[in-house]
Coordinates of C-alpha atoms and ligand atoms in Angstrom, one line a residue:
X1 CA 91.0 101.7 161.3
X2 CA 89.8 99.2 158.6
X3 CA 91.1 100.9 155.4
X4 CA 89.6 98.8 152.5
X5 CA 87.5 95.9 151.8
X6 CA 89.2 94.0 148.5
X7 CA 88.5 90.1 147.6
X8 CA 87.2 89.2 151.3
X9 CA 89.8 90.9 152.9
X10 CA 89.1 94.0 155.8
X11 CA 92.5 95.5 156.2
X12 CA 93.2 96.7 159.6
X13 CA 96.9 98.2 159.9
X14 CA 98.1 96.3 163.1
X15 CA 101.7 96.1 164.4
X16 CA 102.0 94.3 167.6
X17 CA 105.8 95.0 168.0
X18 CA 105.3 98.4 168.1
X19 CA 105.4 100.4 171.0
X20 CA 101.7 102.0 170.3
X21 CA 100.8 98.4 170.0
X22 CA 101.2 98.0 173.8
X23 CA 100.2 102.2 174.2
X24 CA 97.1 102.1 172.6
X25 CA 96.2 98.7 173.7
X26 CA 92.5 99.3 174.8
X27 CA 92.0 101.9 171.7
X28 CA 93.0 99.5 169.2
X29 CA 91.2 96.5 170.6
X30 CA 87.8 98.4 170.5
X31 CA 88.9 99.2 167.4
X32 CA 89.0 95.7 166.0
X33 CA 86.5 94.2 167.5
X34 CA 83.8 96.9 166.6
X35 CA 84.9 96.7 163.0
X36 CA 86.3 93.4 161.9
X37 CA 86.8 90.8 164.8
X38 CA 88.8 89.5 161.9
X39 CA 90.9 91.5 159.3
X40 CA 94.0 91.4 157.3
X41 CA 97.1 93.3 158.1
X42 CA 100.1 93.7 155.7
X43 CA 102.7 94.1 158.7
X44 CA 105.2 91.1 158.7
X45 CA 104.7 89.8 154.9
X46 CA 100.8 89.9 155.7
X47 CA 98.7 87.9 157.8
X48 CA 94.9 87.7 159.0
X49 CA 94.6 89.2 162.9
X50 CA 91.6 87.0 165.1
X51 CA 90.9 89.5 167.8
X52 CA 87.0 88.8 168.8
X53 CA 86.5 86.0 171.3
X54 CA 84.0 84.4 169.4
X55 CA 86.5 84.1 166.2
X56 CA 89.4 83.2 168.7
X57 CA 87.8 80.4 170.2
X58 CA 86.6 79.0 166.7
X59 CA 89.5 79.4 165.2
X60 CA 92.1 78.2 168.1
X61 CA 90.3 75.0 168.0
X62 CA 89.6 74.2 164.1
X63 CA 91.1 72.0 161.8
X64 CA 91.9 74.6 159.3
X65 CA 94.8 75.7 161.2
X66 CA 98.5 74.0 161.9
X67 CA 101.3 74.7 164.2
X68 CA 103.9 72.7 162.2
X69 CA 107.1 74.6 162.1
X70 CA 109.2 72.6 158.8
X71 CA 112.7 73.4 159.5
X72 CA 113.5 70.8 157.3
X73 CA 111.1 71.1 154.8
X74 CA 110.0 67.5 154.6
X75 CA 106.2 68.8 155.3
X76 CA 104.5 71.8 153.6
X77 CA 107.1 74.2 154.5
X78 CA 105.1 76.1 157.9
X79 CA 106.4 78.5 159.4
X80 CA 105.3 77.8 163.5
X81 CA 103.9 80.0 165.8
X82 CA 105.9 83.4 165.3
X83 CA 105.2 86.3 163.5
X84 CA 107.8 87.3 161.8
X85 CA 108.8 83.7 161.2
X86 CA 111.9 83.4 163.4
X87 CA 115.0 82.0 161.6
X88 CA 115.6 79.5 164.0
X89 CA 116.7 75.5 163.0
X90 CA 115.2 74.0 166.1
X91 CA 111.8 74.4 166.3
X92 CA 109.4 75.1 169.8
X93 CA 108.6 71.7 170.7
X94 CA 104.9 70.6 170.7
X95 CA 104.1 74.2 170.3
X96 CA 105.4 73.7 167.0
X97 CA 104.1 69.9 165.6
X98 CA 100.8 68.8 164.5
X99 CA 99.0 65.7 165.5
X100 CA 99.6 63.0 165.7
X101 CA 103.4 64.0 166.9
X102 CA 102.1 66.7 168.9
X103 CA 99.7 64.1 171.1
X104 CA 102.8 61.5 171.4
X105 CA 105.1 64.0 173.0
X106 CA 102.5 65.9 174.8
X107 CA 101.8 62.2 176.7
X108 CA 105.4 62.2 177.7
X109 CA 105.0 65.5 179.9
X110 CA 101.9 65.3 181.1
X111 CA 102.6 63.0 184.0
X112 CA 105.4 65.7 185.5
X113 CA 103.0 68.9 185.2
X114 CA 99.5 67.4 186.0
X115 CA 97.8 68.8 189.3
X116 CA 98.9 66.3 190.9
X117 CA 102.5 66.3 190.2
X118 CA 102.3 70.3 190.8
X119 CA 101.3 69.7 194.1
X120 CA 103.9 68.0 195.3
X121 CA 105.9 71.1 194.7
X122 CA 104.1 73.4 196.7
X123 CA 106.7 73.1 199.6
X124 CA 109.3 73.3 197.6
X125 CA 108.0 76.8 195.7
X126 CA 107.7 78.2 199.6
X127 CA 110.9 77.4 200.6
X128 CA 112.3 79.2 197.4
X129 CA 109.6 82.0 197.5
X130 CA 110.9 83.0 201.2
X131 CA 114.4 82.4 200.9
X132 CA 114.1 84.9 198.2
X133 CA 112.0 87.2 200.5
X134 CA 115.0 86.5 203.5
X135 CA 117.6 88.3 201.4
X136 CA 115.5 91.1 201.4
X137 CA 113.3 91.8 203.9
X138 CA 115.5 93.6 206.2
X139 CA 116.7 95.9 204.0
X140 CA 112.7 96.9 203.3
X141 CA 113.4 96.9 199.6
X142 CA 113.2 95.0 197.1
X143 CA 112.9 94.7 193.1
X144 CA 109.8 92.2 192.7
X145 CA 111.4 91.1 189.2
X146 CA 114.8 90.4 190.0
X147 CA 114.6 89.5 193.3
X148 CA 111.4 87.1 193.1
X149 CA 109.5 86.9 190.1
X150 CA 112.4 85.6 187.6
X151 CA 114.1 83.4 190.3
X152 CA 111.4 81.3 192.1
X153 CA 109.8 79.9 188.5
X154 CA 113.2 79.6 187.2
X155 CA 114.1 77.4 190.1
X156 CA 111.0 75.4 190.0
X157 CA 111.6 74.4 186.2
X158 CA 115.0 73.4 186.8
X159 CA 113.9 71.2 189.4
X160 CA 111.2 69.7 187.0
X161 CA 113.8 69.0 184.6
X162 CA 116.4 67.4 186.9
X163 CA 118.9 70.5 186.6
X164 CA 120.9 71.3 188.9
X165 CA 119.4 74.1 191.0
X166 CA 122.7 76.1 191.4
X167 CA 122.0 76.8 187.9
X168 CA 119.6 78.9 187.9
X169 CA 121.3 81.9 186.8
X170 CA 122.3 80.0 183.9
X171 CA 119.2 79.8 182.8
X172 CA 117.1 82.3 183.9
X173 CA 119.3 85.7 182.8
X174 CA 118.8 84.5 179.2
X175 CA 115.2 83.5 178.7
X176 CA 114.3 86.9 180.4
X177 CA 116.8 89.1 178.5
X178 CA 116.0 87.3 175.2
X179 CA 112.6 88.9 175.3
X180 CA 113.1 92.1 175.6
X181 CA 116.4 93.0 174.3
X182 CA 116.0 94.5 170.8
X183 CA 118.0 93.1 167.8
X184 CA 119.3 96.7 167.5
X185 CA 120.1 97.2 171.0
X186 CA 123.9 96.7 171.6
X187 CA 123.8 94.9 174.5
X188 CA 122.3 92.1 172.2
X189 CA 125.6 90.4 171.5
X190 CA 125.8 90.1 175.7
X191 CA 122.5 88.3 175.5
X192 CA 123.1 85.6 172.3
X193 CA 126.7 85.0 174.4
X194 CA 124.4 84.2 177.3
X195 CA 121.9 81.8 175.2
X196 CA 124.9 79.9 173.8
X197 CA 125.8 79.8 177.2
X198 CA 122.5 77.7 178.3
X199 CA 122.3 75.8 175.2
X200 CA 125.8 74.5 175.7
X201 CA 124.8 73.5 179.0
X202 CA 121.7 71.9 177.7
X203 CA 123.2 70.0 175.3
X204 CA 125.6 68.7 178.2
X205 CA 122.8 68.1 180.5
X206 CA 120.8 66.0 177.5
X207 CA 124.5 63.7 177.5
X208 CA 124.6 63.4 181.1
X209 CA 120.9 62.3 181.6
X210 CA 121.3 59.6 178.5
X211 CA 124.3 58.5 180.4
X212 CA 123.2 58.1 183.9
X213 CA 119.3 58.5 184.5
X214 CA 118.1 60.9 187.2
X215 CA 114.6 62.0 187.9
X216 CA 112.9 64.6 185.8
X217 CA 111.9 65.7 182.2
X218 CA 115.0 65.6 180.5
X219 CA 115.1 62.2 181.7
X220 CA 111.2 61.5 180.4
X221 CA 112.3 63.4 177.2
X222 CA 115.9 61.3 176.9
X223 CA 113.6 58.0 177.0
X224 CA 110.8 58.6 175.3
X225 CA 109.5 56.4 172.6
X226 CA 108.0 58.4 169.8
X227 CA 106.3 56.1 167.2
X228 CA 109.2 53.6 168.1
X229 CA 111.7 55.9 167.9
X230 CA 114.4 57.5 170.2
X231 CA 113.6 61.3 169.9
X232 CA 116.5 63.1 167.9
X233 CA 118.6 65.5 170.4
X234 CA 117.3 68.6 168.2
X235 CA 113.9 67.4 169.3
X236 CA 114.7 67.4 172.8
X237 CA 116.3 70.6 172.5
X238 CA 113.2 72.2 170.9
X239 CA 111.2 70.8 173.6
X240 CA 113.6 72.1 177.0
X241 CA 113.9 75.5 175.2
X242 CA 109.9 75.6 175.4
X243 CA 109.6 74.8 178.5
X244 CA 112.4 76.8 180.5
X245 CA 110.5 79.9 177.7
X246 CA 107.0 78.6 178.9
X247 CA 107.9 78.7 182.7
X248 CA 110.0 81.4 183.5
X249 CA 109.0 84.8 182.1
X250 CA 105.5 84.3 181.4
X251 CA 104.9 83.5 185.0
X252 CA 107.0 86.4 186.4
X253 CA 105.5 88.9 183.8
X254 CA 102.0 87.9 185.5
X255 CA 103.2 88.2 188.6
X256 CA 104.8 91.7 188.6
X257 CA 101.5 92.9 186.4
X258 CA 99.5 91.7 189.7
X259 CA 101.8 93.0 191.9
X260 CA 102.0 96.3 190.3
X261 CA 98.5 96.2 190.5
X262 CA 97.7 95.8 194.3
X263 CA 100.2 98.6 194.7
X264 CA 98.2 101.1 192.4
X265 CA 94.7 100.1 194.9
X266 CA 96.1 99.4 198.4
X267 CA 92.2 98.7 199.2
X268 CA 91.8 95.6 196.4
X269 CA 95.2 94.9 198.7
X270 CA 93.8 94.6 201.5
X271 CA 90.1 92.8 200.6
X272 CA 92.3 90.4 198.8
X273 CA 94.5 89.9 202.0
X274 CA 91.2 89.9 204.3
X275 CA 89.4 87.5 201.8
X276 CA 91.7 85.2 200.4
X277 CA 89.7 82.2 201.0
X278 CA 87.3 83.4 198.8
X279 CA 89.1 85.7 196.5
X280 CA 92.7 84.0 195.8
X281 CA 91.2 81.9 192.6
X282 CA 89.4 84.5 190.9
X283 CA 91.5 87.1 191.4
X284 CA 94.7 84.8 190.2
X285 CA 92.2 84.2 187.0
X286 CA 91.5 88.1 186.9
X287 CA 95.1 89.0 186.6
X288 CA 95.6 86.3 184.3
X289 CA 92.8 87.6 181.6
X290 CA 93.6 91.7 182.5
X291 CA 97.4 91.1 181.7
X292 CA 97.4 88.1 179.5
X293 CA 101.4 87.3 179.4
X294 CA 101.5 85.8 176.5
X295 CA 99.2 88.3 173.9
X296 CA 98.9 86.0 170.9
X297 CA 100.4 83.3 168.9
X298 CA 100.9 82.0 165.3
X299 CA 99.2 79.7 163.1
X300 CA 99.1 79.1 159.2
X301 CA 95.9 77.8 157.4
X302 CA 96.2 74.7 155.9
X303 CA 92.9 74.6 154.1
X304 CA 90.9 77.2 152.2
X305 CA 87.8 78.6 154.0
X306 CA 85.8 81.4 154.2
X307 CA 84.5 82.4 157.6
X308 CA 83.7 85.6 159.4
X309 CA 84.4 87.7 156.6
X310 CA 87.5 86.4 155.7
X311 CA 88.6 84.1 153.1
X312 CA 91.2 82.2 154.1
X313 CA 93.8 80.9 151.7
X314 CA 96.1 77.6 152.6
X315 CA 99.6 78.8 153.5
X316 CA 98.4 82.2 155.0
X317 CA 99.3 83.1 158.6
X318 CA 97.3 84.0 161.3
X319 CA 97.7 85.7 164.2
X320 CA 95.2 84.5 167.3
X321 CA 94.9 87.1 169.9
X322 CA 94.3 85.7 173.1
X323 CA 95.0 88.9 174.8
X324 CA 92.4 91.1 172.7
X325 CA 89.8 88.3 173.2
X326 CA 90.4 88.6 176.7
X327 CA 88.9 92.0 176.6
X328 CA 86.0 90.9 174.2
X329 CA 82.4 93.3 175.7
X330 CA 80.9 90.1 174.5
X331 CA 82.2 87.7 176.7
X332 CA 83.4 90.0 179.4
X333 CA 81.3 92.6 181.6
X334 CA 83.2 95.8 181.9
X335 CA 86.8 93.9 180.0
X336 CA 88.9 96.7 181.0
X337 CA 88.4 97.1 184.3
X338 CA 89.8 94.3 187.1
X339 CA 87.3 92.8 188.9
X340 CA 88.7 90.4 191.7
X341 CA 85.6 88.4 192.2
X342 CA 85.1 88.1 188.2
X343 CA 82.6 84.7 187.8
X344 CA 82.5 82.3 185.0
X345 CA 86.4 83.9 183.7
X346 CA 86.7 81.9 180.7
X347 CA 90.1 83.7 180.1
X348 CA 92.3 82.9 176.6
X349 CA 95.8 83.3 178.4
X350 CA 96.5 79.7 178.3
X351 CA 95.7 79.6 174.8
X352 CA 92.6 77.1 173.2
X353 CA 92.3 73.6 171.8
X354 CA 94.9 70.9 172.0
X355 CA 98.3 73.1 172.8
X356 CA 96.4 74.5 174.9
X357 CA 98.9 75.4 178.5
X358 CA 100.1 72.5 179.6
X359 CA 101.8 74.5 182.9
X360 CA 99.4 76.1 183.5
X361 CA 99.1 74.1 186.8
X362 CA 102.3 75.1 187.4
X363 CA 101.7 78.7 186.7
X364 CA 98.5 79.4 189.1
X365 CA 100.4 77.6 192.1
X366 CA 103.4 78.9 191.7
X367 CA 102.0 82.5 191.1
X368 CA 99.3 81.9 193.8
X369 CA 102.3 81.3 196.7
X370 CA 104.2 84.1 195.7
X371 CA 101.1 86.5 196.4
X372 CA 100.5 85.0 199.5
X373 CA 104.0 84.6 200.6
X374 CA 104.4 88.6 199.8
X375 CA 100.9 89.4 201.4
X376 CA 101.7 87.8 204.5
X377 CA 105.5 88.9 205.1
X378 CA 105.9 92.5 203.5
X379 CA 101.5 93.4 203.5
X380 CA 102.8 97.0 202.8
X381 CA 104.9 97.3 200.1
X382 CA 104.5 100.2 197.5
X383 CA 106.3 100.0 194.4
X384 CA 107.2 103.7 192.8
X385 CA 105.4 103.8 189.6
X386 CA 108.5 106.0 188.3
X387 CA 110.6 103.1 188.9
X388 CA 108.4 100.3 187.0
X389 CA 110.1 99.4 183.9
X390 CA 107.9 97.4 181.2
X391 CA 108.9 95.4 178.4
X392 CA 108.4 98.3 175.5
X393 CA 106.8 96.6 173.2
X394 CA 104.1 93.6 174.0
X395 CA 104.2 91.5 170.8
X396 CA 105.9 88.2 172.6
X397 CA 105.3 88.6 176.4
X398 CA 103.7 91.7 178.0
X399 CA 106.4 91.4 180.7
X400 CA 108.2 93.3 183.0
X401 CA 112.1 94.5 183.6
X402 CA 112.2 96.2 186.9
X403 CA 110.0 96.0 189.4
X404 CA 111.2 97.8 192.5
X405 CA 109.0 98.4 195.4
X406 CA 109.8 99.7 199.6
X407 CA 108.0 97.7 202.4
X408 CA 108.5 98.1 206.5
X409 CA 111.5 96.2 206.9
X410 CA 111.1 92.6 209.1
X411 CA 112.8 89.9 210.0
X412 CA 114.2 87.2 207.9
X413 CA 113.0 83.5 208.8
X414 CA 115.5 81.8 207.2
X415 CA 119.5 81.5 205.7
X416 CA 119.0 82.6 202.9
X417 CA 118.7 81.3 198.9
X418 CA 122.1 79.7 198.4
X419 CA 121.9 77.8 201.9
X420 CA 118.3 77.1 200.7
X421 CA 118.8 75.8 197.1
X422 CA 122.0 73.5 198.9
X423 CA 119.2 72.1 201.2
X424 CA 116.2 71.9 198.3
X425 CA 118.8 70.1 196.0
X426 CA 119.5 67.1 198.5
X427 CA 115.7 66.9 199.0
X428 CA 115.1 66.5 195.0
X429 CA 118.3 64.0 195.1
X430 CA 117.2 61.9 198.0
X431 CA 113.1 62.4 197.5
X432 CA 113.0 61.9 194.1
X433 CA 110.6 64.8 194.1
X434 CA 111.2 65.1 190.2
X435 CA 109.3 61.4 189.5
X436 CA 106.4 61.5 187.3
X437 CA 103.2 61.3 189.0
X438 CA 101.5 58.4 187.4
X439 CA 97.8 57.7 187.8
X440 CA 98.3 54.9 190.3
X441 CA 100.9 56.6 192.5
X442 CA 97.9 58.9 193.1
X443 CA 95.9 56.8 194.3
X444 CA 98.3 55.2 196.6
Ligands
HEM1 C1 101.3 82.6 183.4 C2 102.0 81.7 182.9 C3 101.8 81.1 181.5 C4 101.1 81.6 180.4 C5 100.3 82.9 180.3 C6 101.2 80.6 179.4 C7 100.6 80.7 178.1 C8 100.6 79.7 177.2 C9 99.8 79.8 176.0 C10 98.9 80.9 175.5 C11 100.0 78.6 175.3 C12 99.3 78.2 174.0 C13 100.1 78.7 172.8 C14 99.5 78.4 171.5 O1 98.4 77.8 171.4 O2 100.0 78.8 170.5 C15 100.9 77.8 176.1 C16 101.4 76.6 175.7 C17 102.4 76.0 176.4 N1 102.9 76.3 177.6 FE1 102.4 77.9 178.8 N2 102.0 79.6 179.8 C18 102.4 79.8 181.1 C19 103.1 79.0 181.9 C20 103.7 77.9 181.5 C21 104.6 77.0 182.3 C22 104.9 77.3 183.8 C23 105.0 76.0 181.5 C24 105.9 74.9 181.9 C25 106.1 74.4 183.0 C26 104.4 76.2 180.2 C27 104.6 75.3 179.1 C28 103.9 75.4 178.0 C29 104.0 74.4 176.9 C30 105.0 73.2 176.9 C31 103.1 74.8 175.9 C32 102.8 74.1 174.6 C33 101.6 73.1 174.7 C34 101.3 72.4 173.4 O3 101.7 72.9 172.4 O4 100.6 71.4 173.5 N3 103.6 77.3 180.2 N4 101.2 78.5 177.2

């Protein structure tokens, strides 16, 4: 509800962290966008909320608006992406820098996560995919979450990087836990122990790699040249951290959303199974826009303007909702209903302008053969909406904790995922299948 109108300023009171944040979700987007598309909130020391598409896209892409995050205060003292600034010395990576950084690091990924490079790993995202499947397919149950969704992207990124794939557990218990443990809950000591636990092994993994190359992007990142310098290890840090947070619970919170789903409407199932020639892309875009895993991100103004209402001051924050633009009237026939054959889905869930997703390659292929793997081996399964567990509140990741779901039981087609990850790991050691993907290896 907007509340008052004072010196260009709607306030709307809007507290994504909340619980009725993620309750009210539909309410309170209507809300918005019927009243002020954008509108100042006082939550979290104050900031300006973009919820229309129209403002979103504009605003995502203008120059009035930085990611910097100044840990060190050399710059103008920005605070990043999150809202409530987290106290954190490392900041996200590219997420976090402005141009012209942002554009000489962004170069150094982009040959490991371009379509091309993705595709090479589609074999590789199978094997894991129905290893995981083998442990549990004769038992006919399974937790989508803990048993799929967190392990197969987990995997994946470590093989991107050039970790060692035994680690996954290492790697993956953390960045899930981190997002939806509470700093009041008691088990959050368990989960920081866990975190130091993965950065130690980062930091190890960043010594290794400088000492004796091996394929991947710590390597890329270990050797980079950024305006003629050797990137600081804090840098490099900022950057893995982003990327194991980028590719492990964002894609598993889609996929349980989906999977969830297609539980709730066997028949959407079934067409989907029937018609996946024709339906796999936009459906995989549907689910993309309905559930949006990542609902929003950060910004701070860094030059005064006045648009849509709003007068924007330099050094105020901003909050860019892709996940209330998603389900804009304006852009979007019927926004909150799913609509597997959706056309012309110009989704925000991969964000806008130059940080815009870089995996999100990664992200549709990965998702995209997990649905089929599960729609051709367990076509049945039903997961007990009493046994669904979400993240509480939506304000990071609208993910999931528990997923478990019953299928007809059937029989496994392979050893298992330790055997598998033994076999996958000699493949990435003698393939090199973690190389860069360079223009003319492309065209060889
Ligand atoms: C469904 C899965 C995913 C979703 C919904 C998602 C969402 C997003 C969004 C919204 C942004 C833009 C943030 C902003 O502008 O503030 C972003 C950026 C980014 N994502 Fe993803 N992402 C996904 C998967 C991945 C994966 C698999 C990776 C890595 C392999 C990844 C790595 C990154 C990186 C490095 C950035 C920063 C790009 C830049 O600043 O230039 N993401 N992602």
């Amino acid at each position: 509800m907007v509340t008052n109108i004072e010196q260009g300023k709607k306030r709307f009171h809007f507290d994504r962290h909340a619980p009725e944040y993620r309750d009210r979700f539909e309410a309170i987007t209507r809300d918005m966008q019927g009243q002020c598309p954008v509108a100042w909130t006082d939550t979290y020391g104050g900031h300006w909320v973009a919820a229309g598409a129209e403002q979103v896209f504009h605003l995502a892409r203008s120059q009035v608006v930085s990611n910097d995050n100044d840990v060190d205060g050399a710059r103008r003292g920005y605070t990043g992406i999150t809202i409530p600034h987290a106290e954190n010395p490392i900041r996200s990576g590219i997420l976090e820098m402005d141009p012209p950084e942002h554009g000489a690091y962004r170069q150094v990924l982009n040959p490991y996560l371009s379509p091309a490079a993705v595709a090479r790993w589609i074999p590789f995202v199978d094997d894991v995919t129905h290893a995981c499947l083998d442990e549990k397919i004769e038992s006919g149950g399974i937790d989508f979450v803990d048993d799929l969704a967190n392990i197969v992207p987990a995997v994946l990124t470590l093989a991107m990087l050039g970790i060692p794939l035994h680690k996954w557990k290492v790697y993956s218990e953390p960045a899930h836990a981190a997002l939806y443990t509470p700093p009041d809950s008691p088990d959050r000591e368990r989960v920081l122990d866990l975190h130091r636990t993965m950065g130690t092994d980062l930091f190890a993994t960043i010594h290794e790699v400088r000492q004796t190359p091996r394929p991947g992007l710590v390597d890329a990142l270990v050797r980079a040249e950024i305006d003629g310098q050797v990137p600081p290890d804090i840098e490099i840090l900022g950057m893995l951290n982003l990327l194991i947070g980028g590719g492990f619970d964002t894609t598993t919170a889609l996929t349980a959303h989906a999977f969830e789903w297609l539980s709730q409407n066997p028949d959407e199932r079934s067409r989907l199974d029937r018609e996946r020639d024709s339906l796999l892309d936009s459906a995989t875009e549907e689910f993309l826009r309905y559930f949006t895993p990542t609902p929003g991100d950060g910004r701070t103004i860094c030059a005064d303007y006045d648009y849509a209402g709003a007068g924007f001051r330099e050094g105020e924050r901003l909050w860019l909702s892709w996940a209330m633009a998603n389900r804009d009237p304006s852009l979007f026939d019927d926004p909150d209903v799913v609509d597997l054959e959706r056309k012309g889905n110009r989704h925000f869930s991969f964000g806008l302008g130059i940080h815009r997703c870089i995996g999100s390659n990664v992200a549709r292929a990965v998702f995209k053969r997990m649905l089929l793997a599960v729609l051709d081996r367990i076509p049945d399964f039903h997961c007990s909406p009493d046994d669904a567990v979400h993240y509480e509140t939506i304000g990071i990741i609208q993910g999931m904790r528990h997923l478990p779901a019953t299928f007809t039981p059937g029989p496994r087609v392979g050893p298992g995922l330790d055997a598998t990850l033994t076999r996958l790991q000699a493949l990435c050691d003698e393939q090199g299948l973690a190389e860069p993907v360079t223009p003319r290896a492309r065209f060889r």
